[in-house]
CSV table of C-alpha atoms and ligand atoms in Angstrom, one decimal:
chain,number,residue,atom,x,y,z
A,729,MET,CA,0.6,6.6,-25.4
A,730,LYS,CA,4.2,6.3,-24.2
A,731,PHE,CA,5.4,6.2,-20.6
A,732,PRO,CA,8.6,8.2,-19.7
A,733,ASP,CA,12.0,6.6,-20.3
A,734,GLY,CA,13.2,4.8,-17.2
A,735,PHE,CA,9.7,4.2,-16.0
A,736,LEU,CA,9.7,1.4,-13.3
A,737,TRP,CA,7.4,-1.6,-14.1
A,738,GLY,CA,6.9,-4.2,-11.5
A,739,ALA,CA,4.8,-5.8,-8.8
A,740,ALA,CA,4.7,-5.5,-5.0
A,741,THR,CA,4.8,-8.1,-2.2
A,742,ALA,CA,5.1,-8.0,1.6
A,743,ALA,CA,7.2,-10.3,3.8
A,744,HIS,CA,4.4,-11.8,5.9
A,745,GLN,CA,2.3,-12.4,2.8
A,746,VAL,CA,4.8,-14.3,0.7
A,747,GLU,CA,7.6,-15.7,2.9
A,748,GLY,CA,5.9,-18.3,5.1
A,749,GLY,CA,7.4,-19.5,8.4
A,750,ASN,CA,7.0,-16.1,10.0
A,751,PHE,CA,6.3,-17.4,13.5
A,752,ASN,CA,7.6,-14.6,15.6
A,753,ASN,CA,5.2,-11.7,15.0
A,754,ASP,CA,1.7,-10.5,15.9
A,755,TRP,CA,0.1,-11.7,12.7
A,756,TRP,CA,1.2,-15.3,13.4
A,757,ASP,CA,-0.4,-15.1,16.8
A,758,TRP,CA,-3.6,-13.6,15.3
A,759,GLU,CA,-3.8,-16.4,12.8
A,760,GLN,CA,-3.9,-18.9,15.7
A,761,ILE,CA,-7.1,-17.4,17.2
A,762,PRO,CA,-10.1,-19.3,15.8
A,763,GLY,CA,-12.4,-17.2,13.6
A,764,LYS,CA,-9.9,-14.4,12.8
A,765,ILE,CA,-8.9,-15.6,9.4
A,766,LYS,CA,-11.3,-16.9,6.8
A,767,ASN,CA,-11.3,-20.7,6.5
A,768,GLY,CA,-8.8,-21.0,9.4
A,769,ASP,CA,-6.0,-20.3,6.9
A,770,THR,CA,-2.6,-19.4,8.1
A,771,SER,CA,0.5,-17.9,6.5
A,772,ALA,CA,2.7,-20.9,7.5
A,773,GLY,CA,3.5,-21.8,3.9
A,774,ALA,CA,2.5,-18.7,2.0
A,775,CYS,CA,4.6,-18.6,-1.2
A,776,ALA,CA,7.6,-20.4,0.3
A,777,TRP,CA,10.0,-17.6,-0.2
A,778,TRP,CA,11.7,-18.3,3.1
A,779,LYS,CA,12.0,-22.0,3.3
A,780,GLY,CA,11.9,-22.9,-0.4
A,781,GLU,CA,13.7,-19.7,-1.6
A,782,ARG,CA,10.9,-19.6,-4.2
A,783,TYR,CA,11.5,-15.9,-4.7
A,784,ARG,CA,14.2,-16.9,-7.3
A,785,ALA,CA,11.6,-18.6,-9.5
A,786,ASP,CA,9.1,-15.8,-9.0
A,787,PHE,CA,11.7,-13.2,-9.9
A,788,ASP,CA,12.6,-15.2,-13.0
A,789,LEU,CA,8.9,-15.1,-14.0
A,790,ALA,CA,8.8,-11.3,-13.2
A,791,ARG,CA,11.8,-10.7,-15.3
A,792,SER,CA,10.4,-12.8,-18.2
A,793,LEU,CA,7.2,-10.6,-17.9
A,794,ASN,CA,9.4,-7.5,-18.4
A,795,HIS,CA,9.4,-6.2,-14.9
A,796,ASN,CA,12.4,-4.0,-14.3
A,797,ALA,CA,11.7,-3.4,-10.6
A,798,HIS,CA,10.1,-5.1,-7.6
A,799,ARG,CA,8.7,-3.8,-4.3
A,800,LEU,CA,9.1,-6.1,-1.2
A,801,SER,CA,9.3,-5.8,2.5
A,802,ILE,CA,11.7,-7.1,5.1
A,803,GLU,CA,10.4,-8.6,8.3
A,804,TRP,CA,11.4,-6.9,11.5
A,805,SER,CA,10.7,-9.9,13.6
A,806,ARG,CA,13.2,-12.0,11.6
A,807,ILE,CA,16.0,-9.5,11.6
A,808,GLU,CA,15.5,-8.6,15.3
A,809,PRO,CA,13.8,-11.6,16.8
A,810,ARG,CA,14.5,-10.4,20.3
A,811,GLU,CA,15.0,-6.8,21.3
A,812,GLY,CA,18.5,-5.7,20.4
A,813,GLU,CA,19.5,-9.1,18.9
A,814,TRP,CA,20.2,-9.3,15.2
A,815,ASN,CA,19.8,-12.5,13.3
A,816,ALA,CA,22.5,-13.2,10.8
A,817,ASP,CA,20.5,-15.8,8.9
A,818,ALA,CA,17.7,-13.4,8.3
A,819,ILE,CA,20.1,-10.7,7.1
A,820,ALA,CA,21.8,-13.2,4.8
A,821,PHE,CA,18.4,-14.2,3.5
A,822,TYR,CA,17.4,-10.6,2.6
A,823,ARG,CA,20.8,-10.1,1.0
A,824,ARG,CA,20.1,-13.1,-1.2
A,825,VAL,CA,16.7,-11.8,-2.1
A,826,LEU,CA,17.9,-8.4,-3.0
A,827,GLY,CA,20.9,-9.9,-4.8
A,828,ALA,CA,18.6,-12.0,-6.8
A,829,LEU,CA,16.7,-8.9,-8.0
A,830,ARG,CA,19.9,-7.1,-8.9
A,831,GLU,CA,21.2,-10.2,-10.8
A,832,ARG,CA,18.1,-10.0,-12.9
A,833,GLY,CA,18.6,-6.3,-13.5
A,834,MET,CA,15.5,-5.3,-11.4
A,835,THR,CA,15.5,-2.3,-9.1
A,836,PRO,CA,14.5,-3.2,-5.5
A,837,LEU,CA,12.1,-1.0,-3.5
A,838,VAL,CA,12.2,-2.1,0.1
A,839,THR,CA,9.4,-1.4,2.7
A,840,LEU,CA,10.6,-1.4,6.3
A,841,HIS,CA,7.3,-1.8,8.0
A,842,HIS,CA,4.4,-3.6,6.3
A,843,PHE,CA,1.8,-4.2,9.0
A,844,SER,CA,3.5,-7.0,11.0
A,845,ASN,CA,5.3,-6.4,14.3
A,846,PRO,CA,7.8,-8.5,16.3
A,847,ARG,CA,6.1,-10.2,19.3
A,848,TRP,CA,8.6,-8.5,21.7
A,849,LEU,CA,7.6,-5.1,20.3
A,850,VAL,CA,3.9,-5.8,20.9
A,851,ALA,CA,4.7,-6.7,24.5
A,852,GLU,CA,6.1,-3.2,24.8
A,853,GLY,CA,3.0,-1.6,23.3
A,854,ALA,CA,4.0,-1.6,19.6
A,855,TRP,CA,2.9,1.7,18.0
A,856,GLU,CA,0.8,2.8,20.9
A,857,THR,CA,3.6,4.4,22.7
A,858,GLU,CA,6.6,6.7,21.9
A,859,ALA,CA,8.9,3.9,23.0
A,860,VAL,CA,8.6,2.6,19.4
A,861,LEU,CA,10.5,5.6,18.0
A,862,PRO,CA,14.1,4.7,19.0
A,863,LEU,CA,13.4,1.0,18.4
A,864,PHE,CA,12.2,1.6,14.9
A,865,GLU,CA,15.1,3.9,14.2
A,866,ARG,CA,17.6,1.4,15.4
A,867,PHE,CA,16.0,-1.4,13.3
A,868,VAL,CA,15.9,0.8,10.2
A,869,THR,CA,19.5,2.0,10.7
A,870,ARG,CA,20.7,-1.6,11.0
A,871,ALA,CA,18.7,-2.7,7.9
A,872,VAL,CA,20.2,0.1,5.8
A,873,GLN,CA,23.7,-0.7,7.0
A,874,GLU,CA,23.3,-4.3,6.2
A,875,LEU,CA,21.5,-4.0,2.9
A,876,GLY,CA,22.4,-0.6,1.7
A,877,ASP,CA,24.9,-1.8,-0.9
A,878,LEU,CA,22.0,-3.7,-2.6
A,879,CYS,CA,19.2,-1.1,-2.3
A,880,ASP,CA,18.9,2.7,-2.0
A,881,PHE,CA,15.1,3.0,-2.4
A,882,TRP,CA,13.1,2.7,0.7
A,883,ILE,CA,9.5,3.0,2.0
A,884,THR,CA,9.5,3.5,5.8
A,885,ILE,CA,5.9,2.5,6.6
A,886,ASN,CA,3.1,1.0,4.5
A,887,GLU,CA,-0.3,2.6,4.8
A,888,PRO,CA,-0.4,4.1,8.3
A,889,ASN,CA,-4.0,4.9,7.9
A,890,VAL,CA,-5.1,1.4,7.0
A,891,TYR,CA,-3.0,0.0,9.9
A,892,ALA,CA,-4.5,2.4,12.4
A,893,PHE,CA,-8.1,2.0,11.0
A,894,THR,CA,-8.1,-1.8,10.8
A,895,ALA,CA,-6.1,-2.6,14.0
A,896,TYR,CA,-7.5,0.1,16.2
A,897,ILE,CA,-10.9,1.3,14.9
A,898,ASN,CA,-12.7,-1.7,13.4
A,899,GLY,CA,-10.5,-4.1,15.2
A,900,LEU,CA,-10.2,-6.7,12.5
A,901,TRP,CA,-6.4,-6.9,12.7
A,902,PRO,CA,-4.1,-7.4,15.6
A,903,PRO,CA,-4.3,-6.1,18.3
A,904,GLY,CA,-8.1,-6.0,17.6
A,905,LYS,CA,-8.8,-2.8,19.5
A,906,LYS,CA,-11.6,-0.4,18.9
A,907,ASP,CA,-10.3,2.9,20.3
A,908,PHE,CA,-10.4,6.1,18.4
A,909,ARG,CA,-7.9,7.9,20.7
A,910,LEU,CA,-5.5,5.0,20.5
A,911,ALA,CA,-5.8,4.9,16.7
A,912,PHE,CA,-4.9,8.6,16.7
A,913,ARG,CA,-1.9,7.9,18.9
A,914,VAL,CA,-0.7,5.1,16.6
A,915,LEU,CA,-1.0,7.4,13.6
A,916,ALA,CA,1.0,10.1,15.4
A,917,ASN,CA,3.7,7.7,16.4
A,918,MET,CA,3.8,6.4,12.8
A,919,VAL,CA,4.3,9.9,11.4
A,920,ARG,CA,7.0,10.6,14.0
A,921,ALA,CA,8.7,7.2,13.3
A,922,HIS,CA,8.6,7.9,9.6
A,923,ALA,CA,10.3,11.2,10.2
A,924,THR,CA,13.0,9.7,12.5
A,925,ALA,CA,13.5,6.8,10.0
A,926,TYR,CA,13.8,9.3,7.1
A,927,HIS,CA,16.7,11.0,8.8
A,928,ALA,CA,18.3,7.8,10.0
A,929,ILE,CA,18.3,6.3,6.5
A,930,HIS,CA,19.9,9.5,5.0
A,931,ARG,CA,22.5,9.4,7.7
A,932,ALA,CA,23.4,5.8,6.9
A,933,GLN,CA,23.0,6.3,3.1
A,934,ALA,CA,23.3,9.9,1.9
A,935,HIS,CA,21.9,9.2,-1.6
A,936,ALA,CA,18.9,7.1,-0.4
A,937,ARG,CA,15.5,7.9,-1.8
A,938,VAL,CA,12.9,7.6,1.0
A,939,GLY,CA,9.2,7.8,1.1
A,940,ILE,CA,6.0,6.5,2.7
A,941,ALA,CA,3.2,4.5,1.0
A,942,TYR,CA,-0.1,6.2,1.3
A,943,HIS,CA,-3.4,4.4,0.8
A,944,ILE,CA,-5.8,6.8,-0.7
A,945,ARG,CA,-9.4,6.2,-1.8
A,946,ALA,CA,-11.4,8.6,-3.8
A,947,LEU,CA,-14.6,9.2,-1.7
A,948,TYR,CA,-18.0,10.3,-2.8
A,949,PRO,CA,-21.1,11.1,-0.8
A,950,ALA,CA,-23.7,8.3,-1.3
A,951,ASN,CA,-26.3,11.0,-1.9
A,952,PRO,CA,-24.6,14.2,-3.1
A,953,ARG,CA,-27.6,16.2,-2.2
A,954,SER,CA,-27.5,15.1,1.4
A,955,ALA,CA,-25.6,17.4,3.7
A,956,LEU,CA,-25.1,14.6,6.2
A,957,ASP,CA,-23.6,12.3,3.6
A,958,ARG,CA,-21.4,15.1,2.5
A,959,PHE,CA,-20.3,15.7,6.1
A,960,ALA,CA,-19.5,12.1,6.7
A,961,THR,CA,-17.6,11.9,3.5
A,962,ARG,CA,-15.5,15.0,4.2
A,963,ALA,CA,-14.7,13.8,7.7
A,964,ARG,CA,-13.5,10.4,6.5
A,965,ASP,CA,-11.7,12.0,3.6
A,966,TYR,CA,-9.8,14.2,6.1
A,967,PHE,CA,-8.9,11.5,8.6
A,968,PHE,CA,-8.3,8.6,6.2
A,969,ASN,CA,-6.8,10.3,3.2
A,970,HIS,CA,-5.3,13.6,4.4
A,971,LEU,CA,-4.2,13.5,8.0
A,972,VAL,CA,-0.9,11.8,7.5
A,973,ALA,CA,-0.1,13.6,4.3
A,974,ARG,CA,-0.9,17.0,5.9
A,975,ALA,CA,1.2,16.2,9.0
A,976,LEU,CA,4.2,15.6,6.7
A,977,GLN,CA,3.5,18.9,5.0
A,978,LYS,CA,2.5,21.1,7.9
A,979,GLY,CA,4.4,19.5,10.8
A,980,LYS,CA,1.3,18.9,12.9
A,981,LEU,CA,-1.5,16.4,13.2
A,982,ILE,CA,-4.6,18.4,13.4
A,983,PHE,CA,-7.2,16.6,15.4
A,984,PRO,CA,-10.3,17.3,17.5
A,985,LEU,CA,-10.7,16.2,21.2
A,986,GLY,CA,-7.6,18.2,22.2
A,987,LEU,CA,-5.4,15.6,20.5
A,988,ASN,CA,-3.5,18.0,18.2
A,989,THR,CA,0.1,16.9,18.0
A,990,ARG,CA,3.1,18.9,16.7
A,991,VAL,CA,5.5,16.9,14.5
A,992,PRO,CA,7.8,19.6,13.1
A,993,GLU,CA,10.5,16.9,12.3
A,994,ALA,CA,8.1,15.4,9.7
A,995,ILE,CA,8.3,18.4,7.3
A,996,ASN,CA,10.3,17.7,4.2
A,997,THR,CA,10.7,14.0,4.8
A,998,GLN,CA,9.6,12.6,1.5
A,999,ASP,CA,11.9,12.2,-1.5
A,1000,PHE,CA,9.0,10.6,-3.4
A,1001,LEU,CA,5.4,9.9,-2.8
A,1002,GLY,CA,4.2,6.3,-2.7
A,1003,LEU,CA,0.5,5.7,-3.7
A,1004,ASN,CA,-1.4,2.5,-3.0
A,1005,TYR,CA,-4.7,3.0,-4.9
A,1006,TYR,CA,-7.4,0.4,-5.4
A,1007,PHE,CA,-11.0,1.6,-5.4
A,1008,SER,CA,-13.2,4.4,-4.5
A,1009,SER,CA,-16.0,4.3,-2.0
A,1010,ARG,CA,-19.4,5.9,-1.4
A,1011,ILE,CA,-20.0,7.1,2.1
A,1012,ALA,CA,-23.4,7.5,3.8
A,1013,PHE,CA,-24.0,9.2,7.2
A,1014,ASP,CA,-24.7,6.7,9.9
A,1015,LEU,CA,-25.4,7.8,13.5
A,1016,ALA,CA,-24.6,4.4,14.8
A,1017,ARG,CA,-20.9,4.6,13.9
A,1018,PRO,CA,-19.3,7.4,15.8
A,1019,ALA,CA,-15.9,5.7,15.8
A,1020,GLU,CA,-16.0,5.6,12.1
A,1021,LEU,CA,-16.8,9.3,12.0
A,1022,PHE,CA,-20.4,8.6,11.4
A,1023,GLY,CA,-19.7,7.2,8.0
A,1024,ARG,CA,-20.7,3.9,6.5
A,1025,GLN,CA,-19.1,2.6,3.4
A,1026,LEU,CA,-21.7,1.3,1.0
A,1027,PRO,CA,-21.3,-2.1,-0.6
A,1028,HIS,CA,-19.3,-1.9,-3.8
A,1029,GLN,CA,-20.9,-1.6,-7.1
A,1030,LEU,CA,-19.3,-1.5,-10.5
A,1031,TRP,CA,-20.3,2.1,-10.7
A,1032,GLY,CA,-19.7,3.8,-14.0
A,1033,VAL,CA,-18.2,0.6,-15.4
A,1034,SER,CA,-19.8,-1.5,-18.0
A,1035,PHE,CA,-18.6,-4.9,-16.8
A,1036,GLU,CA,-21.4,-7.4,-16.6
A,1037,LYS,CA,-19.7,-10.1,-14.6
A,1038,ASP,CA,-20.8,-11.8,-11.5
A,1039,LEU,CA,-19.2,-10.1,-8.5
A,1040,GLU,CA,-18.2,-13.3,-6.7
A,1041,SER,CA,-15.1,-13.6,-8.7
A,1042,TRP,CA,-13.4,-10.7,-7.1
A,1043,PHE,CA,-14.8,-9.7,-3.7
A,1044,GLY,CA,-13.8,-6.1,-4.3
A,1045,THR,CA,-14.0,-3.7,-1.4
A,1046,GLY,CA,-14.9,-0.6,-3.4
A,1047,ASP,CA,-15.9,0.8,-6.7
A,1048,ILE,CA,-13.7,0.4,-9.7
A,1049,ASP,CA,-12.9,3.9,-10.5
A,1050,PRO,CA,-10.0,4.9,-12.9
A,1051,GLN,CA,-11.2,8.4,-12.8
A,1052,GLY,CA,-10.7,8.5,-9.0
A,1053,PHE,CA,-7.2,7.1,-9.6
A,1054,TYR,CA,-6.5,9.9,-12.0
A,1055,GLY,CA,-7.9,12.5,-9.6
A,1056,THR,CA,-5.8,11.1,-6.8
A,1057,LEU,CA,-2.6,11.2,-8.8
A,1058,MET,CA,-3.3,14.8,-9.7
A,1059,TRP,CA,-4.1,15.6,-6.1
A,1060,LEU,CA,-0.7,14.1,-5.1
A,1061,ALA,CA,1.0,15.9,-7.9
A,1062,ARG,CA,-0.2,19.2,-6.5
A,1063,TYR,CA,0.5,18.2,-3.0
A,1064,GLY,CA,4.1,17.1,-3.8
A,1065,ASN,CA,4.8,20.0,-6.1
A,1066,GLY,CA,7.0,18.0,-8.4
A,1067,ILE,CA,8.3,15.2,-6.1
A,1068,PRO,CA,8.3,11.9,-8.1
A,1069,ILE,CA,5.3,9.7,-7.5
A,1070,TYR,CA,5.4,6.0,-7.6
A,1071,VAL,CA,2.3,3.9,-7.7
A,1072,THR,CA,3.4,1.4,-5.0
A,1073,GLU,CA,0.3,-0.8,-5.2
A,1074,ASN,CA,-2.7,-1.2,-7.4
A,1075,GLY,CA,-4.7,-4.3,-8.2
A,1076,ILE,CA,-7.8,-6.4,-7.7
A,1077,GLY,CA,-8.7,-9.7,-6.1
A,1078,ASP,CA,-9.9,-11.6,-9.1
A,1079,ALA,CA,-9.1,-15.3,-9.1
A,1080,ARG,CA,-10.5,-15.9,-12.5
A,1081,ASP,CA,-8.9,-12.9,-14.0
A,1082,GLU,CA,-12.2,-11.7,-15.5
A,1083,ILE,CA,-12.0,-8.1,-14.6
A,1084,ARG,CA,-8.3,-7.6,-14.0
A,1085,PRO,CA,-7.4,-7.1,-17.7
A,1086,SER,CA,-9.9,-4.2,-18.0
A,1087,TYR,CA,-9.0,-2.9,-14.6
A,1088,LEU,CA,-5.3,-2.9,-15.5
A,1089,VAL,CA,-5.7,-1.2,-18.9
A,1090,THR,CA,-8.1,1.5,-17.8
A,1091,TYR,CA,-6.2,2.3,-14.6
A,1092,LEU,CA,-2.9,2.6,-16.6
A,1093,ALA,CA,-4.7,4.7,-19.2
A,1094,ALA,CA,-5.8,7.0,-16.3
A,1095,LEU,CA,-2.2,7.0,-15.0
A,1096,GLN,CA,-1.1,8.1,-18.5
A,1097,ARG,CA,-3.6,10.9,-18.5
A,1098,ALA,CA,-2.2,12.1,-15.2
A,1099,LEU,CA,1.3,12.0,-16.8
A,1100,ARG,CA,0.1,14.1,-19.7
A,1101,ASP,CA,-1.5,16.5,-17.3
A,1102,GLY,CA,1.8,17.1,-15.5
A,1103,ALA,CA,1.9,14.5,-12.7
A,1104,ASN,CA,5.5,13.3,-12.2
A,1105,VAL,CA,4.8,9.5,-12.1
A,1106,ARG,CA,7.9,7.4,-12.3
A,1107,GLY,CA,6.8,3.8,-11.8
A,1108,TYR,CA,3.9,1.4,-11.3
A,1109,PHE,CA,4.0,-1.7,-9.0
A,1110,HIS,CA,1.0,-4.0,-9.4
A,1111,TRP,CA,-0.3,-5.7,-6.3
A,1112,SER,CA,0.7,-8.4,-6.4
A,1113,LEU,CA,3.2,-10.6,-8.2
A,1114,VAL,CA,1.8,-13.9,-7.0
A,1115,ASP,CA,-1.3,-14.9,-5.0
A,1116,ASN,CA,-0.4,-14.7,-1.4
A,1117,PHE,CA,-1.6,-14.7,2.2
A,1118,GLU,CA,-4.2,-11.8,2.1
A,1119,TRP,CA,-4.4,-11.0,5.8
A,1120,ILE,CA,-7.8,-11.9,7.3
A,1121,GLU,CA,-9.0,-13.1,3.9
A,1122,GLY,CA,-6.5,-15.9,4.1
A,1123,LEU,CA,-5.3,-17.8,1.0
A,1124,ASN,CA,-8.3,-18.2,-1.1
A,1125,PHE,CA,-10.8,-15.3,-1.1
A,1126,LEU,CA,-8.8,-12.5,-2.6
A,1127,ARG,CA,-6.3,-13.6,-5.2
A,1128,PHE,CA,-4.4,-10.5,-6.2
A,1129,GLY,CA,-1.6,-12.2,-8.1
A,1130,LEU,CA,-0.6,-11.5,-11.7
A,1131,ILE,CA,0.6,-15.1,-11.2
A,1132,ALA,CA,-1.8,-17.7,-9.8
A,1133,ASN,CA,-0.4,-19.9,-7.0
A,1134,ASP,CA,-1.5,-23.3,-6.1
A,1135,PHE,CA,-0.6,-23.2,-2.4
A,1136,ALA,CA,-0.6,-27.0,-2.0
A,1137,THR,CA,2.0,-27.6,-4.6
A,1138,GLN,CA,3.5,-24.0,-4.9
A,1139,THR,CA,2.8,-24.2,-8.7
A,1140,ARG,CA,2.8,-20.8,-10.4
A,1141,THR,CA,0.7,-20.0,-13.5
A,1142,PRO,CA,0.8,-16.5,-14.9
A,1143,ARG,CA,-2.7,-15.1,-15.6
A,1144,ALA,CA,-3.6,-13.4,-18.8
A,1145,SER,CA,-3.2,-10.0,-17.0
A,1146,ALA,CA,0.5,-10.9,-16.4
A,1147,HIS,CA,1.0,-11.1,-20.1
A,1148,LEU,CA,-1.0,-7.9,-20.7
A,1149,LEU,CA,1.2,-6.0,-18.3
A,1150,ALA,CA,4.3,-7.6,-19.8
A,1151,GLN,CA,3.2,-6.3,-23.2
A,1152,ILE,CA,2.7,-2.8,-21.9
A,1153,ALA,CA,6.0,-2.8,-20.0
A,1154,ARG,CA,7.9,-4.0,-23.0
A,1155,ALA,CA,6.5,-1.3,-25.2
A,1156,ASN,CA,6.6,1.2,-22.4
A,1157,ALA,CA,3.3,2.2,-23.8
A,1158,ILE,CA,-0.4,1.1,-24.0
A,1159,ALA,CA,-1.2,0.1,-27.6
A,1160,ASP,CA,-4.4,1.6,-29.0
A,1161,GLU,CA,-5.8,-1.8,-29.6
A,1162,LEU,CA,-5.5,-2.6,-25.9
A,1163,ILE,CA,-7.6,0.4,-25.1
A,1164,GLU,CA,-10.1,-0.6,-27.7
A,1165,LYS,CA,-10.3,-4.1,-26.5
A,1166,TYR,CA,-10.2,-3.6,-22.7
A,1167,GLY,CA,-11.2,0.0,-22.1
A,1168,TYR,CA,-14.6,1.2,-21.4
A,1169,LYS,CA,-16.4,4.5,-21.8
A,1170,ASP,CA,-16.3,6.3,-18.5
A,1171,ARG,CA,-19.7,7.9,-17.9
A,1172,SER,CA,-19.8,11.3,-16.4
A,1173,ARG,CA,-19.1,11.1,-12.7
A,1174,PRO,CA,-19.2,13.4,-9.7
A,1175,THR,CA,-15.9,14.9,-8.4
A,1176,PRO,CA,-14.6,13.1,-5.3
A,1177,THR,CA,-14.5,15.1,-2.2
A,1178,HIS,CA,-10.8,15.6,-1.8
A,1179,HIS,CA,-10.3,16.7,-5.4
A,1180,ARG,CA,-12.3,19.8,-4.6
A,1181,ASN,CA,-10.1,20.8,-1.6
A,1182,ARG,CA,-7.3,22.1,-3.7
A,1183,GLN,CA,-6.2,24.7,-1.2
A,1184,THR,CA,-5.4,22.0,1.4
A,1185,ILE,CA,-2.8,20.3,-0.7
A,1186,ALA,CA,-0.9,22.8,-2.8
A,1187,SER,CA,2.4,23.5,-1.0
A,1188,LYS,CA,5.6,25.2,-1.9
A,1189,LYS,CA,7.3,23.7,1.2
A,1190,PHE,CA,8.2,20.5,-0.5
A,1191,ARG,CA,11.6,20.1,-2.1
A,1192,ARG,CA,11.6,19.8,-5.8
A,1193,ARG,CA,13.5,16.7,-6.8
A,1194,GLY,CA,14.7,15.8,-10.3
B,1221,FCB,C1,-3.1,-3.2,0.8
B,1221,FCB,C2,-1.9,-3.8,1.5
B,1221,FCB,C3,-1.4,-5.1,0.9
B,1221,FCB,C4,-2.5,-6.0,0.4
B,1221,FCB,C5,-3.4,-5.2,-0.5
B,1221,FCB,C6,-4.5,-6.0,-1.1
B,1221,FCB,O1,-3.8,-2.4,1.6
B,1221,FCB,O2,-0.9,-2.9,1.6
B,1221,FCB,O3,-0.6,-5.8,1.9
B,1221,FCB,O4,-3.2,-6.6,1.4
B,1221,FCB,O5,-4.0,-4.1,0.2
């Protein structure tokens, strides 16, 4: 089972989760509010990339684990700490970070917005108003001008759907609002900002490759025979999984409540498709949750999977579902009609690394099946390189690292999974014995909702790229 030549192998990180010392954004403010973050943890130290320049040692480890690429994000609030003011130290820092990757022969993939916002932008309404569009465009242009000799591979915005849902529907992230209309406005502004940024990046760097990172979950009705469960699943599937992707395809966000928004500038603004895929979910109809489109996500189960481990070790937020991963890749392949796909995140919070080895091997085997069936997948970035600040879960509850981190001493210890991925990356293949050792027999499963809606995703409008 070989992967294509030139396949990118690596891990992903985000600025606020690894750098530490990010005191100028909305997340830092959120962390100061009692009860928002588990255990009262903060991101102050994180993985000491900023103060201790620990990224060098982490990239050494990544290189020794056969990574040939790394995805990271740059922090807007560092680069532009006050509106229109550019910080030379921050730019120099990111030049050192990207330079460190290049010295190690690793391809950088840079995300320009990964959840956190400068405090000054929040004061102006952040993503709730159109005022963000020229501001984001100016930041992105500046970043590409400053860093473009070191990187030409960009993600504009990470997971607009997760941001809108968690910050504006369930209110768990800053600004902690619960407002369906506002969530929609945020999504629309993110789509438009992506489109604007796409063109700005190409103006600054003609050969750039630019995309967005989708978060997609395969969804299943809790009871496939219940019309209400099927309705709730389809509704969530449309709004959570499809809305942004379709807007970039059709040039409009199609929405009830008279909120339809035309975004013609968003058509043809993806040189590649980024996919963050973790789990699938089962959705049950729930009249008490209108803001969540009458859908309730059932507690996870290791559905279709023969692991017999206690669940406390990983605090997953969904069902382990390599088949859903395969189906999602095939869905994206049809949607993108040949555009390269990169898995920009995939992983599991498993401090004791009990489930991760099987998760890794079976998901990569699913990826390989998608390749065999024609999906143009060009790379895989595991979330994450090293245990880091996992948003409201803080430092301890969800440890996603291939490499364990003792936050008190900043001591790194690669987990068994890190060596497993290293072995696969070196061979650019999954050896049969790994499948035998870690794989499991997938039982027959229902088809997730979106995989049935083929007509909604096939499009000839997308450019074919190499
Ligand atoms: C994704 C985020 C990433 C990390 C993982 C676990 O949704 O993009 O920052 O929190 O989940």
